[in-house]
Short mmCIF file of C-alpha atoms in Angstrom, two decimals:
data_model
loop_
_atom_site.label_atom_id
_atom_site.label_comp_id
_atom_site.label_asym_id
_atom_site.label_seq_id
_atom_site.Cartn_x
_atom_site.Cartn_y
_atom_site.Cartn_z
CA UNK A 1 -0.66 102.28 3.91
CA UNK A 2 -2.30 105.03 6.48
CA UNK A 3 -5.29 105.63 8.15
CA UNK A 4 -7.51 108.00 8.98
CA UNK A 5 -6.97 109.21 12.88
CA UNK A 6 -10.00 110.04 14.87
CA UNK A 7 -8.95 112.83 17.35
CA UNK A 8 -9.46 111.59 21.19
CA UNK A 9 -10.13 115.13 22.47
CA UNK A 10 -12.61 117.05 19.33
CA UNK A 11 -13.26 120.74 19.48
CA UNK A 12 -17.18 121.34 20.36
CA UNK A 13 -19.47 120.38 17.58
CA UNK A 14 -16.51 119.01 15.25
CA UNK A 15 -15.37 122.82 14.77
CA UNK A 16 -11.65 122.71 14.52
CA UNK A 17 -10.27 124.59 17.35
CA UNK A 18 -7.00 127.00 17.57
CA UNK A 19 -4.16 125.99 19.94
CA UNK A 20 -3.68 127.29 22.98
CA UNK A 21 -2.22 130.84 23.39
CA UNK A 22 0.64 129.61 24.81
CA UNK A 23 1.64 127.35 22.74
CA UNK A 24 1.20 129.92 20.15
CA UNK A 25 3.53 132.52 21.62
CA UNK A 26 5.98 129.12 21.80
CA UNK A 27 5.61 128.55 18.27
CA UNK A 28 6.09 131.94 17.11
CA UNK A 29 9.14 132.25 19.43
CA UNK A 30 11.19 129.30 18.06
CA UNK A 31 9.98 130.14 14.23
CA UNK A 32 11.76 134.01 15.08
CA UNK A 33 14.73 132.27 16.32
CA UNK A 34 15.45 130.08 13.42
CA UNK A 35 14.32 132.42 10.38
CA UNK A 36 15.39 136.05 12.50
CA UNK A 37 11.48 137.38 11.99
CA UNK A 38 8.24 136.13 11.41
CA UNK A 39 6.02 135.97 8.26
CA UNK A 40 3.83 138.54 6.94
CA UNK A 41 1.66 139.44 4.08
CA UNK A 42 4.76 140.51 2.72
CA UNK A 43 6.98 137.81 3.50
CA UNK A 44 4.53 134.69 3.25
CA UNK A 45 5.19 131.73 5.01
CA UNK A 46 4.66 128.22 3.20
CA UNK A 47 3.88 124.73 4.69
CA UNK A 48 4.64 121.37 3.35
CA UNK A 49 1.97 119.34 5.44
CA UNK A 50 1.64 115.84 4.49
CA UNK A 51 -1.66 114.99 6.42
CA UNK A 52 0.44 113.25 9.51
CA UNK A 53 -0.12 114.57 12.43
CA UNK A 54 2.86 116.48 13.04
CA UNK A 55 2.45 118.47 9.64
CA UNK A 56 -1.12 119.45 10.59
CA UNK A 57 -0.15 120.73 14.27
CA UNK A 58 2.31 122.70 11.84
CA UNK A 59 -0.48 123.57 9.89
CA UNK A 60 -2.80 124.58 12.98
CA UNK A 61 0.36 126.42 14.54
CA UNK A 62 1.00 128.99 11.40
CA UNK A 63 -2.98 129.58 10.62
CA UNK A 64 -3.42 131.01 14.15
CA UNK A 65 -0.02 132.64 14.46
CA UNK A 66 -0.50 134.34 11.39
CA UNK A 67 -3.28 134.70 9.83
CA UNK A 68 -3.45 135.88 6.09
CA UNK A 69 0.10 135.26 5.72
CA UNK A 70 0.13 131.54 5.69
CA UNK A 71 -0.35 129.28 2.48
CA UNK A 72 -0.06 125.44 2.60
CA UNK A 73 0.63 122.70 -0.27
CA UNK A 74 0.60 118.67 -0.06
CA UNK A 75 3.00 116.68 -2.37
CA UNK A 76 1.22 113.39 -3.54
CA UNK A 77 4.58 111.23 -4.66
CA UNK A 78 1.67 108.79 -6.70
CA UNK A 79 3.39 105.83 -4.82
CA UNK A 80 0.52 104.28 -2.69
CA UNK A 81 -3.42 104.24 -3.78
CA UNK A 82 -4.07 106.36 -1.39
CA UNK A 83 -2.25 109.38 -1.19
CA UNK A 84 -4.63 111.64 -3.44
CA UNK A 85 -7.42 111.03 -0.66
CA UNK A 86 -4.61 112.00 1.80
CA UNK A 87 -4.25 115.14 -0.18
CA UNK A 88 -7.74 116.32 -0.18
CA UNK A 89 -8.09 115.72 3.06
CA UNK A 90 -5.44 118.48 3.74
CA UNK A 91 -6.98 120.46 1.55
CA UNK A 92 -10.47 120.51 2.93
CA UNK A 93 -9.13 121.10 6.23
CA UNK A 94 -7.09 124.04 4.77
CA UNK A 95 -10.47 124.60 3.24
CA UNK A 96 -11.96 125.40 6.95
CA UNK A 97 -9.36 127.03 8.62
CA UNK A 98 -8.67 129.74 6.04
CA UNK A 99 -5.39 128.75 4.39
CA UNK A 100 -4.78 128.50 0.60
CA UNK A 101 -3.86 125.09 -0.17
CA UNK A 102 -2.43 123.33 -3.41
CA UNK A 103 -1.54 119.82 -4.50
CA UNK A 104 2.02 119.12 -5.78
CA UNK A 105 1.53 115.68 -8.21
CA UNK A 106 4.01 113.67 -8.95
CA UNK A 107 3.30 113.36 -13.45
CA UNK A 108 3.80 109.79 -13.04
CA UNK A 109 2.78 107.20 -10.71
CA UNK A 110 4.72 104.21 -9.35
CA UNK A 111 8.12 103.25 -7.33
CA UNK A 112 11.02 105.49 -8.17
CA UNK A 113 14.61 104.03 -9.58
CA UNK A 114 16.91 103.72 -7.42
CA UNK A 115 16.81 104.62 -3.04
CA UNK A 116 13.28 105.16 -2.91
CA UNK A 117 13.23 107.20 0.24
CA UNK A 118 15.82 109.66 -1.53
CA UNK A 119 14.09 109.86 -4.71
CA UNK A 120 10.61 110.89 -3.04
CA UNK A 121 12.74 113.26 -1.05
CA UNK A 122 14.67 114.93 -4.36
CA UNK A 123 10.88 115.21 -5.61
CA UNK A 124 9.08 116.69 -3.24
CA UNK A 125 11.91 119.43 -2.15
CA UNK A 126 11.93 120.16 -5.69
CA UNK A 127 8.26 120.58 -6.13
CA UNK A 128 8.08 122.85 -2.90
CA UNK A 129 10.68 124.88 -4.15
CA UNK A 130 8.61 125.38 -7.60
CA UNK A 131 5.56 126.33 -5.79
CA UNK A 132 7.48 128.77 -3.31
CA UNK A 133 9.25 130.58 -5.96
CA UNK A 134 5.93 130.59 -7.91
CA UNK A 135 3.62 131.71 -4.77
CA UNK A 136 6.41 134.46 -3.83
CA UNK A 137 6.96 132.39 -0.36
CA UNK A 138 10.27 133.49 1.52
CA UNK A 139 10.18 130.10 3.72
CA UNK A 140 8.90 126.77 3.38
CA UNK A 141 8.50 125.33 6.93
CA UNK A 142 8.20 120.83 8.07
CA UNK A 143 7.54 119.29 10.53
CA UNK A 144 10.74 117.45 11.53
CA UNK A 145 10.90 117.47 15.51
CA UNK A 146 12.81 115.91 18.69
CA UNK A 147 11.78 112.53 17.80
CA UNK A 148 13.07 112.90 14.12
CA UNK A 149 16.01 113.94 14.99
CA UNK A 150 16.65 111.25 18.21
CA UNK A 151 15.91 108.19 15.54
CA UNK A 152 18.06 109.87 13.00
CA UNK A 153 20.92 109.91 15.31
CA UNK A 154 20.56 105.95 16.06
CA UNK A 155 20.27 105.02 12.62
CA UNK A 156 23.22 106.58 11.37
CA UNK A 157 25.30 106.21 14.50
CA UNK A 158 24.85 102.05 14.07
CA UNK A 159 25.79 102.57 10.44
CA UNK A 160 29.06 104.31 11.50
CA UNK A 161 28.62 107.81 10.52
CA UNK A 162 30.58 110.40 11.43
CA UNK A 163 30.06 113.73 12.81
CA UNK A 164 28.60 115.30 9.84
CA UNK A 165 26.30 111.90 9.64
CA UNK A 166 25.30 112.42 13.85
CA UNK A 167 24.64 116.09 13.56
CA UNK A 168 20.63 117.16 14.16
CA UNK A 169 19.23 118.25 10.81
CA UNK A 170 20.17 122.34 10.51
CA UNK A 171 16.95 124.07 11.41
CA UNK A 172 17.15 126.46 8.09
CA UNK A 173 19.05 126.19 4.76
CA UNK A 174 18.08 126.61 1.30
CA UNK A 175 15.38 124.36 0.15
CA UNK A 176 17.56 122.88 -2.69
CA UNK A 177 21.08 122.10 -2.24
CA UNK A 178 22.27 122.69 -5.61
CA UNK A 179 20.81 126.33 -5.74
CA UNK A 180 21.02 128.65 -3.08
CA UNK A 181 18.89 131.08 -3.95
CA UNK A 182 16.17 128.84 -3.42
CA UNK A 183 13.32 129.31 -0.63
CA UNK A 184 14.35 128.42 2.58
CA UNK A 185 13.58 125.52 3.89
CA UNK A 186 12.69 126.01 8.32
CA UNK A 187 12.41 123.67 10.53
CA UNK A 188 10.91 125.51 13.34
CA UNK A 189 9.63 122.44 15.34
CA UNK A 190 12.94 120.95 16.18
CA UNK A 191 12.17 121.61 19.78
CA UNK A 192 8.86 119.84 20.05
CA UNK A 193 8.39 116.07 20.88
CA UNK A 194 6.19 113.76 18.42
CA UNK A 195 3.47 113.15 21.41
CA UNK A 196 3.09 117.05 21.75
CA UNK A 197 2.16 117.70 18.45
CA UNK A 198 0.00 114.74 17.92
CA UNK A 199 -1.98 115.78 21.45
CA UNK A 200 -2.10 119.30 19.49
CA UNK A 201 -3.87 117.97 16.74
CA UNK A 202 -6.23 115.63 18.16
CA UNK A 203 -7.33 118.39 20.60
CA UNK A 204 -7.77 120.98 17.75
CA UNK A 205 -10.46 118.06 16.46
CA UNK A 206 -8.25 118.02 12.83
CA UNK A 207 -7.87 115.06 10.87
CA UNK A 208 -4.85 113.74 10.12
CA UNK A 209 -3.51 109.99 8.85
CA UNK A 210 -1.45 107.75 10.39
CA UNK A 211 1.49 105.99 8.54
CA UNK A 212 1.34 102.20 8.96
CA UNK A 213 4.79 102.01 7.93
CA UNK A 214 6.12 104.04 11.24
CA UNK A 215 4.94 100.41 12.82
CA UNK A 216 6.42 97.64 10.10
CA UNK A 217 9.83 96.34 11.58
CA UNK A 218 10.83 95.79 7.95
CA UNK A 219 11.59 99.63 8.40
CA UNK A 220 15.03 100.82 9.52
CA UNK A 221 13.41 103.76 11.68
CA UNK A 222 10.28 101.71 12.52
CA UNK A 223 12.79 99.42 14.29
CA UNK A 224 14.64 102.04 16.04
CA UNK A 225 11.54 103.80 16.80
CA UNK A 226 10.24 100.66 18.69
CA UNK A 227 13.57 100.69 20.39
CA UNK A 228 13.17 103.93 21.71
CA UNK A 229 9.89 103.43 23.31
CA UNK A 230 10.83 99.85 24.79
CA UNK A 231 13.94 101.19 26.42
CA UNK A 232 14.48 103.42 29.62
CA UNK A 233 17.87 104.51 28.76
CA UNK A 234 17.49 105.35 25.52
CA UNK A 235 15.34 109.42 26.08
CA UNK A 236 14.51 111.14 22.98
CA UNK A 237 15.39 113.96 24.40
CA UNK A 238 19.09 113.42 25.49
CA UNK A 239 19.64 111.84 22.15
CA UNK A 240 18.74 114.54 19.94
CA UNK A 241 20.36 117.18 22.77
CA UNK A 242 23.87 115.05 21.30
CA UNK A 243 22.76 115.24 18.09
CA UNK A 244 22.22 119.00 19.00
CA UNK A 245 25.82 118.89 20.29
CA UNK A 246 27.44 117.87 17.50
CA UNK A 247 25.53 119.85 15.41
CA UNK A 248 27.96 122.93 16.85
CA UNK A 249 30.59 120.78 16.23
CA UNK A 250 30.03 120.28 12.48
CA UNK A 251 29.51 123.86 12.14
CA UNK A 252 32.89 124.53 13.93
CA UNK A 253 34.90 122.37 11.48
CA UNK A 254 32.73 124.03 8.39
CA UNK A 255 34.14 127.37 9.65
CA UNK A 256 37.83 125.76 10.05
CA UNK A 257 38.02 124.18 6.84
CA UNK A 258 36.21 127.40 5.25
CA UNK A 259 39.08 129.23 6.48
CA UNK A 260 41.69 127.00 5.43
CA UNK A 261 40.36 126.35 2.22
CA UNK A 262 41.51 129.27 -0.11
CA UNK A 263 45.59 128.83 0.87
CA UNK A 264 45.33 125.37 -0.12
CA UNK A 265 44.16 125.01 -3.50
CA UNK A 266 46.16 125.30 -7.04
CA UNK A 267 45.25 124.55 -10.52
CA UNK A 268 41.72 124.45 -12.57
CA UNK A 269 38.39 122.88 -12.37
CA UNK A 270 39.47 119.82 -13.94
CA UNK A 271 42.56 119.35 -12.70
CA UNK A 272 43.06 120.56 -8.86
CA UNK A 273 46.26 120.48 -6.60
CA UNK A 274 45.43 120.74 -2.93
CA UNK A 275 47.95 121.17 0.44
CA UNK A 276 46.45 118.43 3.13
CA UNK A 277 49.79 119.17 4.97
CA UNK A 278 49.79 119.46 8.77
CA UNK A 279 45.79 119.53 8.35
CA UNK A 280 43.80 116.65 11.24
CA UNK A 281 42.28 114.22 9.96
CA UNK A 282 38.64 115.30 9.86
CA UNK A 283 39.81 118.24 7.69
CA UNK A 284 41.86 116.34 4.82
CA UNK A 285 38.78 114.21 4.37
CA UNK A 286 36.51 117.54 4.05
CA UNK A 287 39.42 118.75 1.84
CA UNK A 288 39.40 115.14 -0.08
CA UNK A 289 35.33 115.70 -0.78
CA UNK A 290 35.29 119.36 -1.83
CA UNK A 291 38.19 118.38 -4.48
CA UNK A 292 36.45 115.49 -5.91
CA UNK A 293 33.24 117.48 -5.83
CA UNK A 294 35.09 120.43 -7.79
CA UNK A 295 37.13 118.26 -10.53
CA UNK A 296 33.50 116.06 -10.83
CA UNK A 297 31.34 119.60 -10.99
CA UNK A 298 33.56 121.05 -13.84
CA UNK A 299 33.41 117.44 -15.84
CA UNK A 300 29.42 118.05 -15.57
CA UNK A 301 29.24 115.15 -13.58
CA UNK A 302 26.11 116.12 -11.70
CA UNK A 303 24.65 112.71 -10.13
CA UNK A 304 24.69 112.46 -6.19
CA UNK A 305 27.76 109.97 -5.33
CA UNK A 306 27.48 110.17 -0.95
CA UNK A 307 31.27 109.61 0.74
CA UNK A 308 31.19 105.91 0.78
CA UNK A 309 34.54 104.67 0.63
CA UNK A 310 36.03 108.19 1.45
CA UNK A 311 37.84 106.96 4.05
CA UNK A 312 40.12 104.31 2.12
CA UNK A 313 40.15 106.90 -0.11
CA UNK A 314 41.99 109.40 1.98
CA UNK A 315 43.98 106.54 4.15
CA UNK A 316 45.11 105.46 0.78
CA UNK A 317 46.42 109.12 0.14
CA UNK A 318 47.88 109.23 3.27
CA UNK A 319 50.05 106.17 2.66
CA UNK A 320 51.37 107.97 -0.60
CA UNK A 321 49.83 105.51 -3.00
CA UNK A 322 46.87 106.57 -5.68
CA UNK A 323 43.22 106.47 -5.01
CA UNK A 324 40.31 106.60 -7.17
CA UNK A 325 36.70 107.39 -6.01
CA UNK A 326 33.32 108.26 -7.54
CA UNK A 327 35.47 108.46 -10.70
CA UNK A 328 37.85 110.82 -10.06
CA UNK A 329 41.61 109.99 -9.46
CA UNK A 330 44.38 111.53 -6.89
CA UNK A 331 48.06 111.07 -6.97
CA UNK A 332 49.78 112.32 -3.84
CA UNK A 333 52.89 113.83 -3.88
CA UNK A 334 53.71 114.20 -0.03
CA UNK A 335 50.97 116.17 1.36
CA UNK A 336 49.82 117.75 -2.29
CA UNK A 337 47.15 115.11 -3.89
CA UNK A 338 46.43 115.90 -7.29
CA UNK A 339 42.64 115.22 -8.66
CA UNK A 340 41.54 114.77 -12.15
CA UNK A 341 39.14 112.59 -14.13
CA UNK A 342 39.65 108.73 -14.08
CA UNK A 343 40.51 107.18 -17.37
CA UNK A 344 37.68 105.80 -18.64
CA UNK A 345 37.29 102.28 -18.77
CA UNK A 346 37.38 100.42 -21.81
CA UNK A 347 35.90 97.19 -22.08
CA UNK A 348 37.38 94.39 -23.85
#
């Protein structure tokens, strides 16, 4: 469920006021450093703004830094009763500030199969993607900042993840995994705390929603978000500068094992030999995942599988004895591990 926020500071006579220069000049500076220019009428910048408060001081942000060369669009996922009224709202407010706006729907309505929260996320990037490539949009900017990035860190680091799993979120990629050729997806508010914006979009006098769900403790991030406020120790800030830190480090061992890669492979597709010898550790498991994600690629096995269990997978290697995960099998031979499709099993 949301809510309609009333802003605590309005612009004079409910007109909806620009930010600050300043801020501004901010804005534009971080967007140049993560895309390497800013938008123009001939490079169009587009906006996924879901009606929080963050996504409309994104909103706000763009319009003034660039006007004309700005377009906006709202993805209603058709899981809660009110998310078309959500939509409009954005669009109205698009409406008066001068930004073309559209509404991405979901063709049917109710809870997704499977991990909702990955589901809605699959659909909307896809959607966004659609509309870019339709709209001729270069980027497709959200709203993800410091806070994001500080409760992302907990969450995974009390789940165990590793440093892939603790890096911040990259602030640019392409928008769809699968295709990179897709718009970009920026994330040019990385820098920004969750109170900033919020102040930014009260003070404007926009509208925005609130999420009642940020607040429910049945929530993984709604508890770790109340954590973060009750504690002293725990500083958005220094937690997403670590995620920040690790970020480099990820990238580091994605240029190592980019490097490394091409000596160490034999074979087809479907059938792979790979060298893991005198490799660390972190590297034979990225060298264990990019083999099962080749042999299970060239079977046309196309569903999303995560690395659970890759580390008994990869300990089991180690040990010289078999493994099988996500249905693909290895036999080690020393330091060469073999991968090919599991036999299929046949029920009795």
């Amino acid at each position: 469920m949301s809510r309609p926020d009333s802003p605590s500071c309005a612009a004079p006579d409910g007109e909806i006021a620009s930010p600050d220069a300043a801020r501004i000049a901010r804005f534009r500076d971080d967007f140049r450093a993560v895309a390497g220019q800013e938008p123009a009428p001939a490079a169009p910048l587009g906006l996924a703004v879901s009606g929080g408060p963050d996504s409309v001081a994104l909103l706000l942000l763009a319009a003034a830094a660039w006007p004309g060369s700005v377009h906006a669009a709202t993805v209603d996922h058709r899981l809660r009763p009110e998310s078309a009224d959500e939509a409009a709202m954005v669009a109205a407010l698009c409406t008066r500030i001068g930004v073309p706006h559209a509404t991405l729907t979901r063709a049917e309505s109710g809870v997704f199969a499977g991990n909702q929260q990955e589901a809605a996320r699959t659909l909307r990037y896809t959607l966004l993607s659609q509309w870019a490539a339709g709209t001729g949009l270069l980027w497709v900017a959200t709203a993800h900042q410091r806070d994001d990035i500080a409760e992302t860190f907990l969450m995974r680091a009390r789940r165990g993840a590793g440093v892939g799993g603790l890096a911040a979120m990259v602030p640019m990629r392409p928008m769809l995994a699968e295709d990179p050729a897709s718009p970009l997806l920026v994330r040019p508010l990385l820098g920004w705390s969750r109170a900033e914006l919020s102040g930014l979009a009260r003070c404007a006098g926009a509208p925005f929603v609130t999420d009642r769900s940020n607040a429910d403790p049945r929530y993984d991030r709604a508890r770790i978000r109340r954590l973060i406020d009750e504690s002293d120790d725990l500083s958005p800030g220094r937690l997403a500068l670590a995620a920040g830190n690790l970020r480099h480090a990820e990238d580091g061992l994605e240029w190592s094992f980019a490097r490394e890669l091409p000596g160490r492979v034999s074979g087809t597709g479907a059938d792979l030999t790979v060298d893991a010898g005198q490799l660390p550790y972190e590297l034979r498991r990225r060298l264990a995942r990019w083999a099962i994600d080749a042999v299970r690629n060239a079977a046309g096995l196309t569903h999303p599988w995560g690395d659970q269990g890759l580390d008994r997978f990869v300990s089991a290697l180690d040990r010289g004895d078999a493994a099988t995960l996500a249905a693909i099998m290895a036999h080690p031979a020393g330091d060469r591990w073999r991968f090919r499709m599991a036999p299929s099993r046949r029920s009795h």
